[in-house]
Amino acid sequence: MSEVLVVIDHAEGEVKKPTYELLTIARRLGAPSAVFFGSPDQGDAVAEKVKRYGAAKVYVIDDAPIKGFLVAPKAEALQQLVEQASSNGDLAAILLPSTFENKEVAARLAIKIGSGLITDAVDVSAGSDGSAVTTQSVFAGNYTVQAKVTTGTPIITVKPNSAAPEEAEGAGAVEAFAATISDAAKGAQVVATQPRQSTGRPELTEAAIVVSGGRGTGGNFEPVEGFADSLGAAVGASRAAVDSGWMPHAFQVGQTGKTVSPQLYVANGISGAIQHRAGMQTSKTIVAVNKDPEAPIFELVDFGVVGDLHTVLPAARQQITDR
Ligand code: FAD
């Protein structure tokens, strides 16, 4: 069976959910091997986690020599791993979670190995010949595109929440991979980092549930945040809410904000402008609360509530906490 490389998304060895989604997707294309950039001390623990989702092998690349540098060393290490994997057998695809960093790594890798690259897929399946066929939502979500790479080993970045993680036991054999990093790849270094203040909520682009608020909140996000917390959801905002200074830009969903694709998206006091839709319309289930029955968001929703969010959300929260 062809090998499929899946780059693990983690924070200090804590594997993030998009990794399990990618391993699930990878099994449609071949036998997944996970790639862990991190401390070799954490390799076994990470392998234990990813093998539950079918990882046959776990390549551990010690990130100590490249820590503090930008993305070029990772691309160089992956190039060497891809060359080794290709010489050992058939390599069906390389999958990475769609983060800003991974998209740059993927682009650099594509140039290095002469392969085609598809970014921000919302689904990947095996075509009739077994090759990877991706689905993307493009032009502010107005078109859904099916595409495949025709040159080299397909490199695909996949958005979080594109698949429900499904367990399948893999061997999880740990293999250390020693990459040689050139001085040229270490040309840019991080000089300072500012940790983001934690909200205690899931990261917006990874959350399974997102509860957003717009201009209709009138600047009072308490009902939105309270409802979000009752569901363990991330909080999002429309640009109108961000431009009004009610929420930071990091919370903005849409064309000029973040793209989310959760299992459930709840839009509150948001009209449904095309630029907002661009960031959330691939959500699996969409619910809107809006006091205007003619609001365009209702064209998009699976469930709509016509009402004042300041009344509806506390009542909904009560129902949830009473259960
Ligand atoms: P409005 O359109 O004003 O809608 C507010 C809604 O709240 C109305 O439907 C109203 O009926 C409802 N409402 C009012 N009070 C209540 C209440 N008490 N209870 C329930 N409902 C209530 N927008 C984004 O969101 N994200 C982007 O990334 C983005 N990028 C853009 C990029 C460009 C180049 C441009 C031109 C625009 C962009 N916009 C973006 C802006 C977008 O066009 C809209 O202006 C914006 O999405 C509107 O935000 P809103 O829905 O919160 O506000």
mmCIF file of C-alpha atoms and ligand atoms in Angstrom:
data_model
loop_
_atom_site.group_PDB
_atom_site.id
_atom_site.type_symbol
_atom_site.label_atom_id
_atom_site.label_comp_id
_atom_site.label_asym_id
_atom_site.label_seq_id
_atom_site.Cartn_x
_atom_site.Cartn_y
_atom_site.Cartn_z
ATOM 1 C CA MET A 1 0.000 0.000 0.000
ATOM 2 C CA SER A 2 1.283 3.517 -0.788
ATOM 3 C CA GLU A 3 2.556 5.628 2.089
ATOM 4 C CA VAL A 4 0.857 8.926 2.989
ATOM 5 C CA LEU A 5 2.817 11.427 5.089
ATOM 6 C CA VAL A 6 0.810 13.393 7.643
ATOM 7 C CA VAL A 7 2.556 16.276 9.415
ATOM 8 C CA ILE A 8 1.486 16.309 13.068
ATOM 9 C CA ASP A 9 0.046 19.522 14.490
ATOM 10 C CA HIS A 10 0.896 19.718 18.189
ATOM 11 C CA ALA A 11 1.793 22.023 21.043
ATOM 12 C CA GLU A 12 4.688 20.651 23.132
ATOM 13 C CA GLY A 13 3.707 17.075 22.293
ATOM 14 C CA GLU A 14 -0.038 17.635 22.822
ATOM 15 C CA VAL A 15 -1.410 16.384 19.502
ATOM 16 C CA LYS A 16 -4.150 18.613 18.100
ATOM 17 C CA LYS A 17 -7.406 17.311 16.648
ATOM 18 C CA PRO A 18 -6.665 18.247 12.988
ATOM 19 C CA THR A 19 -3.894 15.616 13.055
ATOM 20 C CA TYR A 20 -6.424 12.871 13.777
ATOM 21 C CA GLU A 21 -8.674 14.229 11.028
ATOM 22 C CA LEU A 22 -5.787 14.077 8.565
ATOM 23 C CA LEU A 23 -4.858 10.535 9.588
ATOM 24 C CA THR A 24 -8.489 9.552 8.971
ATOM 25 C CA ILE A 25 -8.368 11.200 5.536
ATOM 26 C CA ALA A 26 -4.944 9.681 4.780
ATOM 27 C CA ARG A 27 -6.344 6.164 5.200
ATOM 28 C CA ARG A 28 -8.510 6.778 2.128
ATOM 29 C CA LEU A 29 -5.326 7.148 0.077
ATOM 30 C CA GLY A 30 -2.935 4.611 1.583
ATOM 31 C CA ALA A 31 -1.046 3.785 4.765
ATOM 32 C CA PRO A 32 -0.514 6.886 6.923
ATOM 33 C CA SER A 33 2.880 7.725 8.416
ATOM 34 C CA ALA A 34 2.938 10.626 10.849
ATOM 35 C CA VAL A 35 5.753 13.196 10.932
ATOM 36 C CA PHE A 36 6.558 14.671 14.338
ATOM 37 C CA PHE A 37 8.740 17.779 14.584
ATOM 38 C CA GLY A 38 9.526 17.928 18.282
ATOM 39 C CA SER A 39 11.544 16.546 21.149
ATOM 40 C CA PRO A 40 12.623 12.900 20.685
ATOM 41 C CA ASP A 41 11.664 12.426 24.371
ATOM 42 C CA GLN A 42 8.041 12.951 23.379
ATOM 43 C CA GLY A 43 8.201 10.659 20.325
ATOM 44 C CA ASP A 44 6.865 7.524 22.046
ATOM 45 C CA ALA A 45 3.981 9.330 23.738
ATOM 46 C CA VAL A 46 3.005 11.020 20.466
ATOM 47 C CA ALA A 47 3.233 7.689 18.623
ATOM 48 C CA GLU A 48 0.862 6.129 21.184
ATOM 49 C CA LYS A 49 -1.702 8.810 20.329
ATOM 50 C CA VAL A 50 -1.419 8.816 16.546
ATOM 51 C CA LYS A 51 -1.304 5.051 16.146
ATOM 52 C CA ARG A 52 -4.884 4.947 17.442
ATOM 53 C CA TYR A 53 -5.809 6.748 14.223
ATOM 54 C CA GLY A 54 -3.926 4.385 11.941
ATOM 55 C CA ALA A 55 -0.360 5.736 11.824
ATOM 56 C CA ALA A 56 1.800 2.808 10.759
ATOM 57 C CA LYS A 57 5.035 4.755 11.291
ATOM 58 C CA VAL A 58 5.954 7.884 13.197
ATOM 59 C CA TYR A 59 8.985 9.767 11.898
ATOM 60 C CA VAL A 60 10.497 11.805 14.717
ATOM 61 C CA ILE A 61 12.511 14.814 13.580
ATOM 62 C CA ASP A 62 14.335 16.455 16.490
ATOM 63 C CA ASP A 63 13.360 20.112 16.279
ATOM 64 C CA ALA A 64 16.028 21.361 18.732
ATOM 65 C CA PRO A 65 18.442 22.445 15.962
ATOM 66 C CA ILE A 66 15.694 24.320 14.071
ATOM 67 C CA LYS A 67 13.778 25.814 17.004
ATOM 68 C CA GLY A 68 13.583 29.558 16.771
ATOM 69 C CA PHE A 69 14.038 29.619 13.004
ATOM 70 C CA LEU A 70 11.224 30.236 10.578
ATOM 71 C CA VAL A 71 9.757 27.703 8.167
ATOM 72 C CA ALA A 72 12.654 27.037 5.759
ATOM 73 C CA PRO A 73 14.350 24.353 7.917
ATOM 74 C CA LYS A 74 11.093 22.398 8.190
ATOM 75 C CA ALA A 75 10.669 22.432 4.410
ATOM 76 C CA GLU A 76 14.256 21.250 4.012
ATOM 77 C CA ALA A 77 13.773 18.409 6.515
ATOM 78 C CA LEU A 78 10.546 17.345 4.832
ATOM 79 C CA GLN A 79 12.244 17.370 1.437
ATOM 80 C CA GLN A 80 14.823 14.893 2.747
ATOM 81 C CA LEU A 81 12.139 12.735 4.352
ATOM 82 C CA VAL A 82 10.086 12.714 1.146
ATOM 83 C CA GLU A 83 13.170 11.686 -0.837
ATOM 84 C CA GLN A 84 13.801 8.805 1.565
ATOM 85 C CA ALA A 85 10.150 7.724 1.603
ATOM 86 C CA SER A 86 9.940 7.881 -2.214
ATOM 87 C CA SER A 87 13.083 5.785 -2.620
ATOM 88 C CA ASN A 88 11.648 3.147 -0.250
ATOM 89 C CA GLY A 89 8.376 2.840 -2.124
ATOM 90 C CA ASP A 90 5.353 4.643 -3.464
ATOM 91 C CA LEU A 91 4.420 7.914 -1.729
ATOM 92 C CA ALA A 92 0.758 8.774 -2.395
ATOM 93 C CA ALA A 93 0.496 12.225 -0.803
ATOM 94 C CA ILE A 94 1.768 14.623 1.850
ATOM 95 C CA LEU A 95 -0.951 16.106 4.060
ATOM 96 C CA LEU A 96 -0.564 19.069 6.405
ATOM 97 C CA PRO A 97 -3.122 20.852 8.590
ATOM 98 C CA SER A 98 -3.928 24.253 6.999
ATOM 99 C CA THR A 99 -2.165 26.684 9.287
ATOM 100 C CA PHE A 100 -0.366 29.834 8.128
ATOM 101 C CA GLU A 101 2.969 28.183 8.885
ATOM 102 C CA ASN A 102 2.139 24.884 7.224
ATOM 103 C CA LYS A 103 0.937 26.586 4.055
ATOM 104 C CA GLU A 104 4.318 28.264 3.731
ATOM 105 C CA VAL A 105 6.156 25.026 4.531
ATOM 106 C CA ALA A 106 4.019 23.233 1.922
ATOM 107 C CA ALA A 107 4.716 25.864 -0.738
ATOM 108 C CA ARG A 108 8.468 25.696 -0.151
ATOM 109 C CA LEU A 109 8.370 21.902 -0.166
ATOM 110 C CA ALA A 110 6.397 21.897 -3.432
ATOM 111 C CA ILE A 111 9.119 23.948 -5.115
ATOM 112 C CA LYS A 112 11.895 21.790 -3.692
ATOM 113 C CA ILE A 113 10.418 18.469 -4.838
ATOM 114 C CA GLY A 114 8.739 19.775 -8.020
ATOM 115 C CA SER A 115 5.239 18.797 -6.923
ATOM 116 C CA GLY A 116 1.848 20.398 -7.264
ATOM 117 C CA LEU A 117 0.252 21.898 -4.157
ATOM 118 C CA ILE A 118 -3.382 22.344 -3.153
ATOM 119 C CA THR A 119 -4.150 24.492 -0.113
ATOM 120 C CA ASP A 120 -7.196 24.761 2.132
ATOM 121 C CA ALA A 121 -8.958 21.594 1.000
ATOM 122 C CA VAL A 122 -12.186 20.900 2.877
ATOM 123 C CA ASP A 123 -12.228 17.280 1.785
ATOM 124 C CA VAL A 124 -9.902 14.747 0.186
ATOM 125 C CA SER A 125 -10.993 11.476 -1.364
ATOM 126 C CA ALA A 126 -9.466 8.808 -3.564
ATOM 127 C CA GLY A 127 -10.319 9.178 -7.260
ATOM 128 C CA SER A 128 -11.089 6.216 -9.536
ATOM 129 C CA ASP A 129 -7.342 5.657 -10.025
ATOM 130 C CA GLY A 130 -6.717 5.930 -6.270
ATOM 131 C CA SER A 131 -5.078 9.371 -6.499
ATOM 132 C CA ALA A 132 -6.050 12.213 -4.159
ATOM 133 C CA VAL A 133 -8.980 14.380 -5.274
ATOM 134 C CA THR A 134 -9.540 17.484 -3.182
ATOM 135 C CA THR A 135 -12.572 19.691 -2.611
ATOM 136 C CA GLN A 136 -12.043 23.419 -2.021
ATOM 137 C CA SER A 137 -14.480 26.239 -1.422
ATOM 138 C CA VAL A 138 -13.267 29.260 -3.445
ATOM 139 C CA PHE A 139 -14.185 32.833 -4.487
ATOM 140 C CA ALA A 140 -15.750 33.724 -1.167
ATOM 141 C CA GLY A 141 -17.449 30.355 -1.133
ATOM 142 C CA ASN A 142 -19.295 30.910 -4.406
ATOM 143 C CA TYR A 143 -17.754 27.848 -6.048
ATOM 144 C CA THR A 144 -16.797 24.390 -4.926
ATOM 145 C CA VAL A 145 -13.806 23.072 -6.836
ATOM 146 C CA GLN A 146 -12.659 19.497 -7.238
ATOM 147 C CA ALA A 147 -8.964 19.314 -8.072
ATOM 148 C CA LYS A 148 -6.043 16.931 -8.218
ATOM 149 C CA VAL A 149 -2.312 17.348 -8.479
ATOM 150 C CA THR A 150 -0.938 16.135 -11.786
ATOM 151 C CA THR A 151 2.784 16.693 -11.172
ATOM 152 C CA GLY A 152 4.810 14.902 -8.540
ATOM 153 C CA THR A 153 3.594 13.749 -5.138
ATOM 154 C CA PRO A 154 0.468 15.714 -4.181
ATOM 155 C CA ILE A 155 1.008 18.131 -1.299
ATOM 156 C CA ILE A 156 -2.295 19.096 0.297
ATOM 157 C CA THR A 157 -3.113 21.341 3.221
ATOM 158 C CA VAL A 158 -6.478 20.518 4.766
ATOM 159 C CA LYS A 159 -8.646 22.827 6.856
ATOM 160 C CA PRO A 160 -9.526 21.789 10.398
ATOM 161 C CA ASN A 161 -12.871 20.011 10.851
ATOM 162 C CA SER A 162 -12.809 18.601 7.322
ATOM 163 C CA ALA A 163 -13.395 15.074 8.592
ATOM 164 C CA ALA A 164 -14.599 13.410 11.763
ATOM 165 C CA PRO A 165 -11.627 11.553 13.301
ATOM 166 C CA GLU A 166 -12.166 7.794 13.167
ATOM 167 C CA GLU A 167 -10.018 5.422 15.146
ATOM 168 C CA ALA A 168 -8.155 2.535 13.484
ATOM 169 C CA GLU A 169 -5.212 0.781 15.083
ATOM 170 C CA GLY A 170 -1.852 1.296 13.385
ATOM 171 C CA ALA A 171 1.584 -0.065 14.287
ATOM 172 C CA GLY A 172 2.917 3.373 15.322
ATOM 173 C CA ALA A 173 6.545 2.295 14.802
ATOM 174 C CA VAL A 174 8.821 5.153 15.861
ATOM 175 C CA GLU A 175 11.664 5.975 13.471
ATOM 176 C CA ALA A 176 14.120 8.796 14.167
ATOM 177 C CA PHE A 177 14.856 10.838 11.062
ATOM 178 C CA ALA A 178 18.038 12.910 11.084
ATOM 179 C CA ALA A 179 17.682 15.857 8.720
ATOM 180 C CA THR A 180 20.646 17.963 7.622
ATOM 181 C CA ILE A 181 19.719 21.611 7.773
ATOM 182 C CA SER A 182 21.738 24.059 5.689
ATOM 183 C CA ASP A 183 22.887 27.450 6.990
ATOM 184 C CA ALA A 184 20.868 29.082 4.212
ATOM 185 C CA ALA A 185 17.656 27.636 5.675
ATOM 186 C CA LYS A 186 18.490 29.262 8.997
ATOM 187 C CA GLY A 187 18.471 32.723 7.473
ATOM 188 C CA ALA A 188 15.513 34.042 9.460
ATOM 189 C CA GLN A 189 15.203 33.746 13.205
ATOM 190 C CA VAL A 190 12.467 34.534 15.687
ATOM 191 C CA VAL A 191 13.683 37.299 17.996
ATOM 192 C CA ALA A 192 10.677 37.567 20.305
ATOM 193 C CA THR A 193 7.306 35.947 20.804
ATOM 194 C CA GLN A 194 4.266 37.336 22.524
ATOM 195 C CA PRO A 195 1.992 34.620 23.883
ATOM 196 C CA ARG A 196 -1.636 35.261 23.082
ATOM 197 C CA GLN A 197 -3.763 35.832 26.145
ATOM 198 C CA SER A 198 -5.655 32.615 26.674
ATOM 199 C CA THR A 199 -9.446 32.854 26.705
ATOM 200 C CA GLY A 200 -9.735 29.300 28.009
ATOM 201 C CA ARG A 201 -11.812 28.544 24.923
ATOM 202 C CA PRO A 202 -10.889 26.392 21.933
ATOM 203 C CA GLU A 203 -8.889 27.980 19.106
ATOM 204 C CA LEU A 204 -11.317 29.536 16.621
ATOM 205 C CA THR A 205 -10.136 27.698 13.504
ATOM 206 C CA GLU A 206 -10.006 24.322 15.255
ATOM 207 C CA ALA A 207 -13.165 24.443 17.339
ATOM 208 C CA ALA A 208 -15.931 21.940 16.673
ATOM 209 C CA ILE A 209 -18.488 24.617 17.624
ATOM 210 C CA VAL A 210 -18.231 28.360 16.933
ATOM 211 C CA VAL A 211 -20.669 30.907 18.328
ATOM 212 C CA SER A 212 -20.334 34.317 16.667
ATOM 213 C CA GLY A 213 -21.774 37.730 17.266
ATOM 214 C CA GLY A 214 -22.282 40.688 14.965
ATOM 215 C CA ARG A 215 -23.549 44.247 15.013
ATOM 216 C CA GLY A 216 -26.820 42.912 16.431
ATOM 217 C CA THR A 217 -25.096 42.365 19.779
ATOM 218 C CA GLY A 218 -24.944 46.140 20.133
ATOM 219 C CA GLY A 219 -21.519 45.641 21.683
ATOM 220 C CA ASN A 220 -22.749 43.342 24.449
ATOM 221 C CA PHE A 221 -21.057 39.999 23.775
ATOM 222 C CA GLU A 222 -22.028 38.539 27.144
ATOM 223 C CA PRO A 223 -24.962 36.467 25.746
ATOM 224 C CA VAL A 224 -22.739 35.203 22.889
ATOM 225 C CA GLU A 225 -19.852 34.311 25.208
ATOM 226 C CA GLY A 226 -22.133 32.759 27.823
ATOM 227 C CA PHE A 227 -23.845 30.577 25.230
ATOM 228 C CA ALA A 228 -20.478 29.635 23.727
ATOM 229 C CA ASP A 229 -19.161 28.581 27.139
ATOM 230 C CA SER A 230 -22.201 26.417 27.812
ATOM 231 C CA LEU A 231 -21.327 24.472 24.645
ATOM 232 C CA GLY A 232 -17.531 24.536 25.060
ATOM 233 C CA ALA A 233 -17.373 26.570 21.852
ATOM 234 C CA ALA A 234 -15.023 29.188 20.418
ATOM 235 C CA VAL A 235 -16.265 32.762 20.021
ATOM 236 C CA GLY A 236 -16.216 34.530 16.648
ATOM 237 C CA ALA A 237 -17.291 37.940 15.406
ATOM 238 C CA SER A 238 -18.350 39.698 12.220
ATOM 239 C CA ARG A 239 -16.245 42.510 10.854
ATOM 240 C CA ALA A 240 -18.878 45.016 11.957
ATOM 241 C CA ALA A 241 -18.327 43.882 15.548
ATOM 242 C CA VAL A 242 -14.550 44.015 15.144
ATOM 243 C CA ASP A 243 -14.565 47.411 13.403
ATOM 244 C CA SER A 244 -16.713 48.735 16.234
ATOM 245 C CA GLY A 245 -13.953 47.731 18.647
ATOM 246 C CA TRP A 246 -16.124 45.193 20.462
ATOM 247 C CA MET A 247 -13.883 42.221 19.687
ATOM 248 C CA PRO A 248 -10.232 41.922 18.599
ATOM 249 C CA HIS A 249 -9.457 41.156 14.949
ATOM 250 C CA ALA A 250 -8.262 37.655 15.924
ATOM 251 C CA PHE A 251 -11.942 36.793 16.415
ATOM 252 C CA GLN A 252 -13.088 37.965 12.971
ATOM 253 C CA VAL A 253 -14.644 35.342 10.725
ATOM 254 C CA GLY A 254 -14.807 36.011 6.997
ATOM 255 C CA GLN A 255 -12.971 37.018 3.878
ATOM 256 C CA THR A 256 -10.556 39.293 5.720
ATOM 257 C CA GLY A 257 -10.644 37.288 8.931
ATOM 258 C CA LYS A 258 -10.418 33.599 9.707
ATOM 259 C CA THR A 259 -12.049 30.752 7.843
ATOM 260 C CA VAL A 260 -13.798 28.265 10.061
ATOM 261 C CA SER A 261 -15.459 24.991 9.202
ATOM 262 C CA PRO A 262 -16.864 23.648 12.468
ATOM 263 C CA GLN A 263 -19.505 20.993 13.003
ATOM 264 C CA LEU A 264 -21.815 23.736 14.292
ATOM 265 C CA TYR A 265 -21.736 27.499 13.589
ATOM 266 C CA VAL A 266 -24.171 29.767 15.413
ATOM 267 C CA ALA A 267 -24.439 33.300 13.945
ATOM 268 C CA ASN A 268 -26.066 35.835 16.259
ATOM 269 C CA GLY A 269 -27.052 39.298 15.097
ATOM 270 C CA ILE A 270 -25.141 38.766 11.852
ATOM 271 C CA SER A 271 -26.862 39.665 8.568
ATOM 272 C CA GLY A 272 -24.983 37.158 6.386
ATOM 273 C CA ALA A 273 -22.968 39.409 4.054
ATOM 274 C CA ILE A 274 -21.035 37.537 1.371
ATOM 275 C CA GLN A 275 -17.713 38.444 3.017
ATOM 276 C CA HIS A 276 -18.855 36.883 6.288
ATOM 277 C CA ARG A 277 -20.217 33.790 4.548
ATOM 278 C CA ALA A 278 -16.828 33.297 2.896
ATOM 279 C CA GLY A 279 -15.392 32.423 6.281
ATOM 280 C CA MET A 280 -18.067 30.093 7.615
ATOM 281 C CA GLN A 281 -20.295 28.634 4.933
ATOM 282 C CA THR A 282 -18.526 25.269 4.852
ATOM 283 C CA SER A 283 -19.635 24.708 8.463
ATOM 284 C CA LYS A 284 -21.510 21.414 8.716
ATOM 285 C CA THR A 285 -24.591 22.791 10.508
ATOM 286 C CA ILE A 286 -25.432 26.496 10.550
ATOM 287 C CA VAL A 287 -27.831 28.132 12.974
ATOM 288 C CA ALA A 288 -28.728 31.836 13.007
ATOM 289 C CA VAL A 289 -30.453 34.036 15.534
ATOM 290 C CA ASN A 290 -31.639 37.273 13.965
ATOM 291 C CA LYS A 291 -34.579 39.532 14.717
ATOM 292 C CA ASP A 292 -35.126 40.269 11.002
ATOM 293 C CA PRO A 293 -36.905 37.356 9.269
ATOM 294 C CA GLU A 294 -35.643 38.705 5.915
ATOM 295 C CA ALA A 295 -31.956 38.664 6.948
ATOM 296 C CA PRO A 296 -29.871 37.017 4.169
ATOM 297 C CA ILE A 297 -28.227 34.682 6.699
ATOM 298 C CA PHE A 298 -31.490 32.714 6.783
ATOM 299 C CA GLU A 299 -30.885 31.633 3.130
ATOM 300 C CA LEU A 300 -27.883 29.705 4.376
ATOM 301 C CA VAL A 301 -28.985 28.135 7.616
ATOM 302 C CA ASP A 302 -30.069 24.661 8.650
ATOM 303 C CA PHE A 303 -31.983 26.130 11.602
ATOM 304 C CA GLY A 304 -33.063 29.725 12.092
ATOM 305 C CA VAL A 305 -34.472 31.544 15.091
ATOM 306 C CA VAL A 306 -36.237 34.853 14.495
ATOM 307 C CA GLY A 307 -35.790 36.748 17.718
ATOM 308 C CA ASP A 308 -33.683 39.040 19.841
ATOM 309 C CA LEU A 309 -30.349 37.394 20.652
ATOM 310 C CA HIS A 310 -30.360 39.009 24.075
ATOM 311 C CA THR A 311 -33.437 36.925 24.930
ATOM 312 C CA VAL A 312 -32.864 33.815 22.828
ATOM 313 C CA LEU A 313 -29.253 33.077 23.859
ATOM 314 C CA PRO A 314 -29.716 33.244 27.652
ATOM 315 C CA ALA A 315 -32.799 31.004 27.303
ATOM 316 C CA ALA A 316 -30.887 28.528 25.147
ATOM 317 C CA ARG A 317 -27.992 28.582 27.605
ATOM 318 C CA GLN A 318 -30.386 27.881 30.462
ATOM 319 C CA GLN A 319 -31.798 24.880 28.581
ATOM 320 C CA ILE A 320 -28.301 23.494 28.095
ATOM 321 C CA THR A 321 -27.094 24.029 31.653
ATOM 322 C CA ASP A 322 -30.360 22.544 33.048
ATOM 323 C CA ARG A 323 -29.780 19.275 31.180
HETATM 324 P P1 FAD B 1 -25.024 43.973 9.865
HETATM 325 O O1 FAD B 1 -24.918 43.666 8.414
HETATM 326 O O2 FAD B 1 -25.325 45.362 10.258
HETATM 327 O O3 FAD B 1 -26.132 42.991 10.449
HETATM 328 C C1 FAD B 1 -26.539 43.038 11.772
HETATM 329 C C2 FAD B 1 -27.686 42.024 11.881
HETATM 330 O O4 FAD B 1 -28.071 41.929 13.227
HETATM 331 C C3 FAD B 1 -28.938 42.407 11.093
HETATM 332 O O5 FAD B 1 -29.303 41.324 10.259
HETATM 333 C C4 FAD B 1 -29.989 42.649 12.166
HETATM 334 O O6 FAD B 1 -31.287 42.225 11.766
HETATM 335 C C5 FAD B 1 -29.484 41.791 13.287
HETATM 336 N N1 FAD B 1 -29.858 42.243 14.622
HETATM 337 C C6 FAD B 1 -29.860 43.512 15.128
HETATM 338 N N2 FAD B 1 -30.190 43.506 16.416
HETATM 339 C C7 FAD B 1 -30.426 42.218 16.757
HETATM 340 C C8 FAD B 1 -30.802 41.566 17.956
HETATM 341 N N3 FAD B 1 -30.979 42.261 19.089
HETATM 342 N N4 FAD B 1 -30.967 40.222 17.953
HETATM 343 C C9 FAD B 1 -30.792 39.509 16.816
HETATM 344 N N5 FAD B 1 -30.431 40.083 15.635
HETATM 345 C C10 FAD B 1 -30.239 41.406 15.620
HETATM 346 N N6 FAD B 1 -17.481 40.986 7.231
HETATM 347 C C11 FAD B 1 -17.189 39.933 8.012
HETATM 348 O O7 FAD B 1 -17.993 39.555 8.882
HETATM 349 N N7 FAD B 1 -15.999 39.314 7.902
HETATM 350 C C12 FAD B 1 -15.058 39.673 6.992
HETATM 351 O O8 FAD B 1 -13.973 39.076 6.952
HETATM 352 C C13 FAD B 1 -15.355 40.763 6.125
HETATM 353 N N8 FAD B 1 -14.486 41.153 5.176
HETATM 354 C C14 FAD B 1 -14.832 42.168 4.320
HETATM 355 C C15 FAD B 1 -13.976 42.497 3.264
HETATM 356 C C16 FAD B 1 -14.319 43.480 2.387
HETATM 357 C C17 FAD B 1 -13.382 43.815 1.258
HETATM 358 C C18 FAD B 1 -15.549 44.179 2.547
HETATM 359 C C19 FAD B 1 -15.940 45.235 1.584
HETATM 360 C C20 FAD B 1 -16.384 43.852 3.582
HETATM 361 C C21 FAD B 1 -16.059 42.854 4.484
HETATM 362 N N9 FAD B 1 -16.897 42.502 5.529
HETATM 363 C C22 FAD B 1 -16.589 41.423 6.301
HETATM 364 C C23 FAD B 1 -18.061 43.322 5.905
HETATM 365 C C24 FAD B 1 -19.394 42.769 5.434
HETATM 366 O O9 FAD B 1 -19.652 43.259 4.130
HETATM 367 C C25 FAD B 1 -20.515 43.222 6.360
HETATM 368 O O10 FAD B 1 -20.505 44.613 6.451
HETATM 369 C C26 FAD B 1 -20.420 42.658 7.779
HETATM 370 O O11 FAD B 1 -20.261 41.262 7.727
HETATM 371 C C27 FAD B 1 -21.681 42.988 8.531
HETATM 372 O O12 FAD B 1 -21.598 42.561 9.857
HETATM 373 P P2 FAD B 1 -22.920 42.201 10.666
HETATM 374 O O13 FAD B 1 -23.639 41.118 9.961
HETATM 375 O O14 FAD B 1 -22.498 41.977 12.073
HETATM 376 O O15 FAD B 1 -23.712 43.575 10.635
#
